[in-house]
Short mmCIF file of C-alpha atoms in Angstrom, two decimals:
data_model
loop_
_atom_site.label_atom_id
_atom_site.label_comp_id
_atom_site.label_asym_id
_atom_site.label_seq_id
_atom_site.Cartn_x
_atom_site.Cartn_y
_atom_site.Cartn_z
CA UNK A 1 15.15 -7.15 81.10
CA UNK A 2 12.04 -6.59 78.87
CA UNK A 3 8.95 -4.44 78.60
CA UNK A 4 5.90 -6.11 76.96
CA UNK A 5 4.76 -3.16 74.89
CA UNK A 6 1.58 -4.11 72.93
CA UNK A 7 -0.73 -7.33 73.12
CA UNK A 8 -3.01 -8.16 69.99
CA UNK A 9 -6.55 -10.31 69.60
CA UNK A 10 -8.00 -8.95 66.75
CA UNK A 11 -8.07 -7.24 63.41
CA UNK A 12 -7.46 -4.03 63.49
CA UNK A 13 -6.47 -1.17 60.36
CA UNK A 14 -3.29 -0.13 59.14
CA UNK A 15 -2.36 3.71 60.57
CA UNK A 16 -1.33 5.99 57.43
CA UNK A 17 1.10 9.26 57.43
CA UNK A 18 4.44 9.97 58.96
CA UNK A 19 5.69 8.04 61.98
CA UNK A 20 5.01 9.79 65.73
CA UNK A 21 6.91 7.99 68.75
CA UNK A 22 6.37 10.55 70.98
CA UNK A 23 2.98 12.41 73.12
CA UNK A 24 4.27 16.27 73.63
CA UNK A 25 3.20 17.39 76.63
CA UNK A 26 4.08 21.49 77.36
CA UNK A 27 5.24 22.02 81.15
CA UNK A 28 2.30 24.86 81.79
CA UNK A 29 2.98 27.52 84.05
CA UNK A 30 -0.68 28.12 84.36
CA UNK A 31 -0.99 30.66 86.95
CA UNK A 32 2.41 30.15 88.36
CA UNK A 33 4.32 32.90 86.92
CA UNK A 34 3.30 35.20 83.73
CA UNK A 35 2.89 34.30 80.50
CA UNK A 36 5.91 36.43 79.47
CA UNK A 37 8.17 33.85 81.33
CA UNK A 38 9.94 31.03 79.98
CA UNK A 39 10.18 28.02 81.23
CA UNK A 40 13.17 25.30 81.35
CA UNK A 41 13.34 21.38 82.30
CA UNK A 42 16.39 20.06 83.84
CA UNK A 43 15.51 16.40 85.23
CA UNK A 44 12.86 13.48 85.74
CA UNK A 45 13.02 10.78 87.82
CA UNK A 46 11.58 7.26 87.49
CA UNK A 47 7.99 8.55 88.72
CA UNK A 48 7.47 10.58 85.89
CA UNK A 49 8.31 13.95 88.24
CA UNK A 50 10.35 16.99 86.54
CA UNK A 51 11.96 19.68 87.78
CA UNK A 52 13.03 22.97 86.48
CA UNK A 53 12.86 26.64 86.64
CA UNK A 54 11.09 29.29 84.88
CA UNK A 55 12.29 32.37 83.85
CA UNK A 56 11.53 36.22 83.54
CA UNK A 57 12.08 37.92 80.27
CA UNK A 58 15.14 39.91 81.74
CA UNK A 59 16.81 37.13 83.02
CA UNK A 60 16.66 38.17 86.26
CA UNK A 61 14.38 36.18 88.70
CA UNK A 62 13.72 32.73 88.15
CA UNK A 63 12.01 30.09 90.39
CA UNK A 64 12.46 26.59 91.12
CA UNK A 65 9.19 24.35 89.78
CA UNK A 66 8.35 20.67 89.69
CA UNK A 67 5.71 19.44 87.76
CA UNK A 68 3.78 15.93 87.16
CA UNK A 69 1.06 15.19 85.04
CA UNK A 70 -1.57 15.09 88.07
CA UNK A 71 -0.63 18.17 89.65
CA UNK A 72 1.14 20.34 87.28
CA UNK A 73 3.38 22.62 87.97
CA UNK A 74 4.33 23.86 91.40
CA UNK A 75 6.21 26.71 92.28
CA UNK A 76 8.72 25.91 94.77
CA UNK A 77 10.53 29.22 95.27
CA UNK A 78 12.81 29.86 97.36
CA UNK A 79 11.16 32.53 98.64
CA UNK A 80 14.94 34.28 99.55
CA UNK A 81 15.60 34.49 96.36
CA UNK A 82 15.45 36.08 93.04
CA UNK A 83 17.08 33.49 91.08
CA UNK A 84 17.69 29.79 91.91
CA UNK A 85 18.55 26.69 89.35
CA UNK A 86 17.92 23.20 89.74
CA UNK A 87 19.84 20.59 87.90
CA UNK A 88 19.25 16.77 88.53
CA UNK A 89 16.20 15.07 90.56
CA UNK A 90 16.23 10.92 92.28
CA UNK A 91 13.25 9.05 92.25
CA UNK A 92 12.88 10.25 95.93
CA UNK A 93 11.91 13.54 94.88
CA UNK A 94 14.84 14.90 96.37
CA UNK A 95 16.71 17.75 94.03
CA UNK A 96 19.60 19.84 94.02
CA UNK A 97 21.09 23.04 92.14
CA UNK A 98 22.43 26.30 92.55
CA UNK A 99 20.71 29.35 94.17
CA UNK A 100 22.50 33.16 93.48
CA UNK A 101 22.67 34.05 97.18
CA UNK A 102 22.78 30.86 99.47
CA UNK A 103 24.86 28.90 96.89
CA UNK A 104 23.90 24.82 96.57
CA UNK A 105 20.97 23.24 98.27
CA UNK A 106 19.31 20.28 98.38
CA UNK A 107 15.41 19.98 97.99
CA UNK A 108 13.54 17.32 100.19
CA UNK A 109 9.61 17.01 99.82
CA UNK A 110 8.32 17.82 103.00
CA UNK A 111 11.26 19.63 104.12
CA UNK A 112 12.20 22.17 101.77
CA UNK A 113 15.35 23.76 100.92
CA UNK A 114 18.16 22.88 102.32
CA UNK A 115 21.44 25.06 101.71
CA UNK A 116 24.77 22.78 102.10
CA UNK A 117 27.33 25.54 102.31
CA UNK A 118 28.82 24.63 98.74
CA UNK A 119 29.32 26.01 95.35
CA UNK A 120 27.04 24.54 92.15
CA UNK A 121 25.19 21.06 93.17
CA UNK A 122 24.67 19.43 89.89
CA UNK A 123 23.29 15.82 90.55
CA UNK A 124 21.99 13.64 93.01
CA UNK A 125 21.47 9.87 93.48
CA UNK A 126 19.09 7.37 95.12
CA UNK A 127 21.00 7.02 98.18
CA UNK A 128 21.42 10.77 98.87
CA UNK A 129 24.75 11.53 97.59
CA UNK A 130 25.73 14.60 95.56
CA UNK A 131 27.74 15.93 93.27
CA UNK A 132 28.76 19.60 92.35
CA UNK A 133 31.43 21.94 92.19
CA UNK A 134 32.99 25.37 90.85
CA UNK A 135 37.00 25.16 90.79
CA UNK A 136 36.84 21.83 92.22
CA UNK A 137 34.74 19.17 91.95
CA UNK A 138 33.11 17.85 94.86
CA UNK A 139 30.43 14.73 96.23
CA UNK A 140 28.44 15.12 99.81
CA UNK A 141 27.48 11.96 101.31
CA UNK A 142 24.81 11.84 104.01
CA UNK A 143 26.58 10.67 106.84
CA UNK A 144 29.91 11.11 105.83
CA UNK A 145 30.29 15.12 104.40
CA UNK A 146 32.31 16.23 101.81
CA UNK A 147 35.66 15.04 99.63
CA UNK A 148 36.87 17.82 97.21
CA UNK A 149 38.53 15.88 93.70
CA UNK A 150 42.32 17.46 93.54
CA UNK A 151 42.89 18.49 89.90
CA UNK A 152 39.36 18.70 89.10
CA UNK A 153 37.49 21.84 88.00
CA UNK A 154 33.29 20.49 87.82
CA UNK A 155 30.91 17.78 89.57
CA UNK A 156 28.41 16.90 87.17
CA UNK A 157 26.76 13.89 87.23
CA UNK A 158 26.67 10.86 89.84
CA UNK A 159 25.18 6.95 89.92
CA UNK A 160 24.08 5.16 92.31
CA UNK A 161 27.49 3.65 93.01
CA UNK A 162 29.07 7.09 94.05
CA UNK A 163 31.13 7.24 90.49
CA UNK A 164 30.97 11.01 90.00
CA UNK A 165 31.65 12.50 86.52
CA UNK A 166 32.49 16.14 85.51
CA UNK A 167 34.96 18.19 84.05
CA UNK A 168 39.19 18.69 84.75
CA UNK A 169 41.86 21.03 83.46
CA UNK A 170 42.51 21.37 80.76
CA UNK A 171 39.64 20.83 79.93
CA UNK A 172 39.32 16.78 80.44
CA UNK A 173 36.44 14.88 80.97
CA UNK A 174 36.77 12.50 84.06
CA UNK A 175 35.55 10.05 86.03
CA UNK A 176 35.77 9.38 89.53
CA UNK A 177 35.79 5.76 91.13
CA UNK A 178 36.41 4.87 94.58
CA UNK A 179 38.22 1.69 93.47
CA UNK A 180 40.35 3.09 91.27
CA UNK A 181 40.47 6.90 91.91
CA UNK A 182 40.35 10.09 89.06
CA UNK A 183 40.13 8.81 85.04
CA UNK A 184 40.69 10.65 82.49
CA UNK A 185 38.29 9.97 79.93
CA UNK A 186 39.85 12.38 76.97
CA UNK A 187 39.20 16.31 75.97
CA UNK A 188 35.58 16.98 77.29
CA UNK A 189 33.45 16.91 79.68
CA UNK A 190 31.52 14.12 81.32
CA UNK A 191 27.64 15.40 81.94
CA UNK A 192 25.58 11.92 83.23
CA UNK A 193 26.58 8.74 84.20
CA UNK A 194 24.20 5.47 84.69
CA UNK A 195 23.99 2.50 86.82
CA UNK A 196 26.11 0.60 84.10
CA UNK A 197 28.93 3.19 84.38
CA UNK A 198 28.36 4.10 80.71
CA UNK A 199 29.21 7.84 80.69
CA UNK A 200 27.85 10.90 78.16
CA UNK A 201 29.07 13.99 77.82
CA UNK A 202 30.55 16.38 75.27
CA UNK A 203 34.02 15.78 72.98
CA UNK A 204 36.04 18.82 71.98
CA UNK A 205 38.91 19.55 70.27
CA UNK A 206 37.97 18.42 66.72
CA UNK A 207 39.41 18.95 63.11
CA UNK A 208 35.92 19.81 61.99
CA UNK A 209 33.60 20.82 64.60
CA UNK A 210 33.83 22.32 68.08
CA UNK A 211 32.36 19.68 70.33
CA UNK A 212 30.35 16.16 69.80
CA UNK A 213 28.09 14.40 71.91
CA UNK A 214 29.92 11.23 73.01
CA UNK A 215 29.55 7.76 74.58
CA UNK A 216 32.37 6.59 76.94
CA UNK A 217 31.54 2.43 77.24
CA UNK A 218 34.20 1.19 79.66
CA UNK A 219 36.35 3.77 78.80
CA UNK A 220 35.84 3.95 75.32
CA UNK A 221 34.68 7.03 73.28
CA UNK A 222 32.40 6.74 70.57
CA UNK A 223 31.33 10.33 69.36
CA UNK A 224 27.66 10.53 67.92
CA UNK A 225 28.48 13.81 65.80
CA UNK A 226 25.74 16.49 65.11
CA UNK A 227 23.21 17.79 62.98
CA UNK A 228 25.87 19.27 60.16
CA UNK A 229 26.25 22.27 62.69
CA UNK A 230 29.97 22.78 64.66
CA UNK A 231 28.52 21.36 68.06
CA UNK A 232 26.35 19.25 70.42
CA UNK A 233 26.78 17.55 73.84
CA UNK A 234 25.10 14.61 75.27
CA UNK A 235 23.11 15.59 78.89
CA UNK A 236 21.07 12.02 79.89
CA UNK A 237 20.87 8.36 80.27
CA UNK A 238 19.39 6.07 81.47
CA UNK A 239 19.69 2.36 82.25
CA UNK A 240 18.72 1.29 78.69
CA UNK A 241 21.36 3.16 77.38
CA UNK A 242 19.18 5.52 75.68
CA UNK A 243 21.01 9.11 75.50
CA UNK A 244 19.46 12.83 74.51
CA UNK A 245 21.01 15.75 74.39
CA UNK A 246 21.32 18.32 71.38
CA UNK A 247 23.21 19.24 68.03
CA UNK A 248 23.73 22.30 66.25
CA UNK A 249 21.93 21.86 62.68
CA UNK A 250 23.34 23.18 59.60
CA UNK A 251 21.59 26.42 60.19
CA UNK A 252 23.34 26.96 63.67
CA UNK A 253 20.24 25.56 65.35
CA UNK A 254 20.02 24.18 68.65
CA UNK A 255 18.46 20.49 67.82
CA UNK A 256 17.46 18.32 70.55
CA UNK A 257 17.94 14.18 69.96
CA UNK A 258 17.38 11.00 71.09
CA UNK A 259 20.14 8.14 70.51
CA UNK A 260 20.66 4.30 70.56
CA UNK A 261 22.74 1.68 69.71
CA UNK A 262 20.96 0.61 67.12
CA UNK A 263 19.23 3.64 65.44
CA UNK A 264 22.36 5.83 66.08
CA UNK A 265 21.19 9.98 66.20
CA UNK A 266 17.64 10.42 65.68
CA UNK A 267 15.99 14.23 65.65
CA UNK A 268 13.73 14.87 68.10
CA UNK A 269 11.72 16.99 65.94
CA UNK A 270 11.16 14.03 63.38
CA UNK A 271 9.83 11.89 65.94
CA UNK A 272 6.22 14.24 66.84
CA UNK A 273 3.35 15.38 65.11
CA UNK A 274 4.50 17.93 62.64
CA UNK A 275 1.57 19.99 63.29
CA UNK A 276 2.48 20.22 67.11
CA UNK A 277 4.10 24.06 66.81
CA UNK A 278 6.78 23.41 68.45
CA UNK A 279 10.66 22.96 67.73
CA UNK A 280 12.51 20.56 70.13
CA UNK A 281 15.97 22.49 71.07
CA UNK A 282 17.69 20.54 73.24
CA UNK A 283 16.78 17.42 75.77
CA UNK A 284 18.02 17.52 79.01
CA UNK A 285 17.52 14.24 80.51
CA UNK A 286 15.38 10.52 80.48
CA UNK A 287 14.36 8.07 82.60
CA UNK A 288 14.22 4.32 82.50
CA UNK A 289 10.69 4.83 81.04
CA UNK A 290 11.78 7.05 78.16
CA UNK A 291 10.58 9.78 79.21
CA UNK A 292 12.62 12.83 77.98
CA UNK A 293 12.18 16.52 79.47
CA UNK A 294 13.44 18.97 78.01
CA UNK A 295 13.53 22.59 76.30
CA UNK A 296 11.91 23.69 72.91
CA UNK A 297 10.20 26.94 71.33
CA UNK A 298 7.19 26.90 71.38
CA UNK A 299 4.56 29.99 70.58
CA UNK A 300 6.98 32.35 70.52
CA UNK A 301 9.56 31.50 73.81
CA UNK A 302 11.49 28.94 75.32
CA UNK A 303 9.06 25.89 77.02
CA UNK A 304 9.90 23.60 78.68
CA UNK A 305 8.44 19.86 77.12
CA UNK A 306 7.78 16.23 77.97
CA UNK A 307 8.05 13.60 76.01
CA UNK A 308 6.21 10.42 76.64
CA UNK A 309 6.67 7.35 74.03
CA UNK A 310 3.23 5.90 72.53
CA UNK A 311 3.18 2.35 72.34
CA UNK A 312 3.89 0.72 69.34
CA UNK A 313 0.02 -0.78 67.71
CA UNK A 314 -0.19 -4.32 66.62
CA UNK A 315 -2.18 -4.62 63.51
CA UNK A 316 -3.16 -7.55 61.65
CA UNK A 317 -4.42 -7.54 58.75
CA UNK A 318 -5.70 -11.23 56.32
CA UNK A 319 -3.73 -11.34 52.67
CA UNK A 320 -4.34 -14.43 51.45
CA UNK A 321 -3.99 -17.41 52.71
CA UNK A 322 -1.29 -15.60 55.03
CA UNK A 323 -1.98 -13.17 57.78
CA UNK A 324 0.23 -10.31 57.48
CA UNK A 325 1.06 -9.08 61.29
CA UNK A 326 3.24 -4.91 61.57
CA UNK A 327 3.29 -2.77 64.39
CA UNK A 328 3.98 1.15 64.81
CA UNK A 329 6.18 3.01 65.90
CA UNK A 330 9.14 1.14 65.33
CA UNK A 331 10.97 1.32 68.52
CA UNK A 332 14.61 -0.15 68.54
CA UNK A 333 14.82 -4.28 69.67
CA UNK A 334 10.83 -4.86 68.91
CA UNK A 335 10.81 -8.58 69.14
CA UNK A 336 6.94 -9.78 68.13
CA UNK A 337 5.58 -12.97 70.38
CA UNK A 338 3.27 -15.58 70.56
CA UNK A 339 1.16 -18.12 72.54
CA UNK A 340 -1.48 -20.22 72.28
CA UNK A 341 -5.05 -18.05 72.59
CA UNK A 342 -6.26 -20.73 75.68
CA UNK A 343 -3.02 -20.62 77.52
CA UNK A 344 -1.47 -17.16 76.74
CA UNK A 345 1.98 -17.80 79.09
CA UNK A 346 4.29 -19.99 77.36
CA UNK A 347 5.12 -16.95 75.11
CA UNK A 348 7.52 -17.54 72.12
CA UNK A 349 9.48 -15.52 69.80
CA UNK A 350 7.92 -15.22 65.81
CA UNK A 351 10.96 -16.76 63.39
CA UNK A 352 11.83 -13.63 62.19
CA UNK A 353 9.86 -11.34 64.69
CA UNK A 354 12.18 -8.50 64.68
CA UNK A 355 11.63 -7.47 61.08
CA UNK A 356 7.92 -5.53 60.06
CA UNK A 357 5.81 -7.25 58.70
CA UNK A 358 6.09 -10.45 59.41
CA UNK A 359 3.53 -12.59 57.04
CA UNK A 360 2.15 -16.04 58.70
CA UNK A 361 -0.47 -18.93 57.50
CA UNK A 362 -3.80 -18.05 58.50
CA UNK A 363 -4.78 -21.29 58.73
CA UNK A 364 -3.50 -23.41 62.27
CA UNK A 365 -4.78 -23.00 66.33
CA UNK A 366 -5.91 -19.83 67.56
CA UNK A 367 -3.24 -17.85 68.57
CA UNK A 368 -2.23 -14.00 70.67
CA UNK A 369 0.73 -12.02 69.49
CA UNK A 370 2.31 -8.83 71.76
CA UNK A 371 5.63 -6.72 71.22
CA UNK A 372 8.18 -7.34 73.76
CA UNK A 373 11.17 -4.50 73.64
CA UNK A 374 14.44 -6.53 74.77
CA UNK A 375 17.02 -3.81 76.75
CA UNK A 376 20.62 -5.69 75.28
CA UNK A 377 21.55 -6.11 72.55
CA UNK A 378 23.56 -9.16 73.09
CA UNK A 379 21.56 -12.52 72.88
CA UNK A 380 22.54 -14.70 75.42
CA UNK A 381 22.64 -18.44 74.01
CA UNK A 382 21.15 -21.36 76.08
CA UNK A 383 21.20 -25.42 76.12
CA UNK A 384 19.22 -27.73 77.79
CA UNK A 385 17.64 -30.91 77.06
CA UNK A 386 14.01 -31.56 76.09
CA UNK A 387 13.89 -36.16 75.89
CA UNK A 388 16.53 -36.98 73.29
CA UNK A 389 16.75 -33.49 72.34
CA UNK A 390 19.22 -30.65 72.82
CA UNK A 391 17.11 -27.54 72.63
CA UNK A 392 19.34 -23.91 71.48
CA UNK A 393 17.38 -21.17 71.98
CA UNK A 394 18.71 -17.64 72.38
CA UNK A 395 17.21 -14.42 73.54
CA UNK A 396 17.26 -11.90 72.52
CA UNK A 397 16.26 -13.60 69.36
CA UNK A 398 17.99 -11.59 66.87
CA UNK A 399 17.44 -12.74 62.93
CA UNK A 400 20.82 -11.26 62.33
CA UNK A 401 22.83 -13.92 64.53
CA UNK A 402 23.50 -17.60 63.37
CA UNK A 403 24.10 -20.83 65.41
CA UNK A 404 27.60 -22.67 64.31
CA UNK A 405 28.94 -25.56 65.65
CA UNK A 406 32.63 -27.00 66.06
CA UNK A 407 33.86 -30.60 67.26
CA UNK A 408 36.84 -28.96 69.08
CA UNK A 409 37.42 -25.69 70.70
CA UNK A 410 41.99 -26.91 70.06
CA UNK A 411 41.16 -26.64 66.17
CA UNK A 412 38.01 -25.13 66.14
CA UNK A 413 36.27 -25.85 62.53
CA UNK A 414 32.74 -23.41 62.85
CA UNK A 415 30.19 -24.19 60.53
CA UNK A 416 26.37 -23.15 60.17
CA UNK A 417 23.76 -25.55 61.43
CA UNK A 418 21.08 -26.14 59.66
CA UNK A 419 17.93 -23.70 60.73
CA UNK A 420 20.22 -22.37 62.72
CA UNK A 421 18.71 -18.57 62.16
CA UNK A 422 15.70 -19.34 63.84
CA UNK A 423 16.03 -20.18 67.98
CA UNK A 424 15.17 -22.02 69.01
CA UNK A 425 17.41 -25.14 67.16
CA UNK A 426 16.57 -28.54 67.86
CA UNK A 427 19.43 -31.49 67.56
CA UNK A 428 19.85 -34.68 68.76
CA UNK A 429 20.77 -35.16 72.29
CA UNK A 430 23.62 -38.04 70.52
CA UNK A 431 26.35 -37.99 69.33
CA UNK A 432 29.96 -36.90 69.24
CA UNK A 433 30.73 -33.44 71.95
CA UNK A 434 30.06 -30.31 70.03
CA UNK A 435 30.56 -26.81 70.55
CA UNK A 436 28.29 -23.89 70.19
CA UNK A 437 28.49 -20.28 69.51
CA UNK A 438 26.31 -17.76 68.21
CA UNK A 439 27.57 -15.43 65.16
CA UNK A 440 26.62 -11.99 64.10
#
């Protein structure tokens, strides 16, 4: 998939100063609770909806709120209750978490709270299903009830495919799958799990620090370390593969971040207006948007935050006999494409569009550029034939990737085509078989 993030016609300045990706938007209270309280985000869903709870000063009474940019926040209550937690919300509004009398519940819009007679509900997916526990993990299905995870201690996070996630003695991070039962994923504890079955969480038991945010990928740990502090966890992701959660700093401070493939651990508090007064402590979760809620201080007490991403600018600006094209921010797998200004839908990728600037003759047709942000980072190579032509084009289309070319795959002899950076390639449609492969 890709998101067309910015479309350019015209000439427009260069921006000056530090880098800002993200709008901070504070989670108000308004006249919901006093201005004493402090407030906490837990989840968003796909529609841009968080949930949370804010908080007395004592620590003892705290409500359940949800809050959009239209309507702000709402307090939801329960009314029974001095203190109730929400953890994870699906894009049907639907949320579940822990109250201190009544135990777990489930909260449907335009039914209210439901209690389900369980201990700790931590997550919930699209279709309904939940998972939670306290001593043993545990996932309700509509329909179907409960199954309790033998050997298990916590229920933390759930996809859409049922494949629950959590936390086993001693001290394990695991996964559950229908098809293939309880996996242990290492020393741990597995927070969130997406659609792809890539799995964050938290990685103890280190020479030099106490716990790391990690990525499992099929399995596979890879542990994003810290800030120089002793530990962090990872607590969201979404289908992009974009993670947040936080790191200890080399001060002992709670640091919230935002991490990808390609940019590895970014801190949150590098990526908004340094003038915005607040200090980013830990994120909590993001959606397929990349929007990130979380919890920073701000004014003197815990806030809850959104983050929403501003759209990388086009600018173009005339050096020359060249046209010289950037963009800001620089969000990860920018790809910069063009089409002719009468017909703007055969789009094509810029030879070298990924890097900023990219510097063009001024002189030729009339032409539109926009930012498209690819989600893989694997190009996916494709041949067809245009006339006597065999036509390679890849997408996406990485400058860091090469087209080679062998006679035989028995004794395979790969060598660079000419070009061959650039997709797409053009060769003729004949002569002797060859075989193709792209090469990072």
């Amino acid at each position: 998939m890709k998101r067309i993030l910015s479309l350019c016609l015209a000439l427009w300045p260069l921006l000056s100063g530090a880098e800002v990706r993200y709008r901070i938007i504070q989670v108000e209270s308004g006249s919901q609770a006093p201005a004493t309280y402090s407030s906490w985000g837990t989840g968003i869903n796909n529609r841009g909806e968080i949930v949370g709870y804010f908080e007395s000063p004592d620590l003892m009474f705290s409500h359940v709120f949800r809050f959009t940019l239209d309507a702000g926040m709402v307090d939801l209550g329960p009314t029974n209750s001095s203190r109730a937690d929400p953890g994870d919300i699906n894009d049907l509004g639907q949320f579940v978490g822990e109250e201190i009398w009544d135990g777990a519940f489930r909260y449907t819009p335009g039914v209210g709270f439901e209690y389900l007679g369980l201990v700790d509900a931590n997550a919930i997916n699209n279709r309904g299903q939940i998972a939670g526990g306290n001593g043993s993990a545990w996932r309700f299905t509509p329909g179907v009830g409960v199954e309790v995870f033998n050997e298990t201690w916590y229920g933390i996070g759930i996809n859409d495919a049922g494949w629950v996630v959590g936390q086993a003695p001693p001290w394990n991070a695991f996964l559950y799958r229908d098809d293939q039962g309880l996996i242990n994923l290492g020393p741990g504890a597995g927070n969130a799990i997406n659609n792809r079955g890539v799995v964050v969480g938290e990685w103890v038991g280190l020479p030099a620090v106490y716990s790391s945010a990690v990525v499992w990928v099929n399995g596979e740990p890879h542990l994003l370390g810290t800030f120089g502090g002793d530990m962090g966890a990872a607590y969201g992701i979404n289908e992009r593969n974009e993670v947040v959660g936080y790191g200890l700093d080399t001060r002992g401070r709670y640091t919230g971040f935002y991490w990808t493939e390609d940019e590895g651990l970014l801190n949150l508090n590098t990526l908004v207006a340094t003038n915005s007064g607040w200090y980013l402590m830990e994120a909590t979760d993001i959606n397929d948007h990349g929007w990130i809620v979380g919890t920073g201080r701000y004014q003197g007490k815990s806030e809850a935050y959104l983050l929403v991403p501003i759209p990388p600018r086009l600018e173009i600006t005339l050096a020359g006999t060249n046209v010289a094209i950037s963009w800001s921010p620089h969000w990860p797998r920018l790809v910069l494409e063009t089409a002719p200004y009468h017909s703007a839908t055969n789009w094509q990728a810029v030879p070298g569009g990924t890097n900023d600037p990219v510097v063009l003759p001024a002189a030729g047709p009339g032409q539109v550029f926009r930012l498209t942000q690819y989600d893989t980072l694997d190009p996916q190579l494709t041949v067809t034939r245009a006339g006597i032509n065999l036509v390679l084009s890849w997408s996406p289309p990485w400058p860091d990737y090469a087209l080679e070319s062998t006679p035989s795959l028995t004794s395979p002899a790969w060598a660079p085509l000419p070009a061959g950076t650039n997709s797409p390639v053009f060769l003729p449609a004949t002569g002797p078989a060859s075989f193709f492969r792209l090469r990072k």
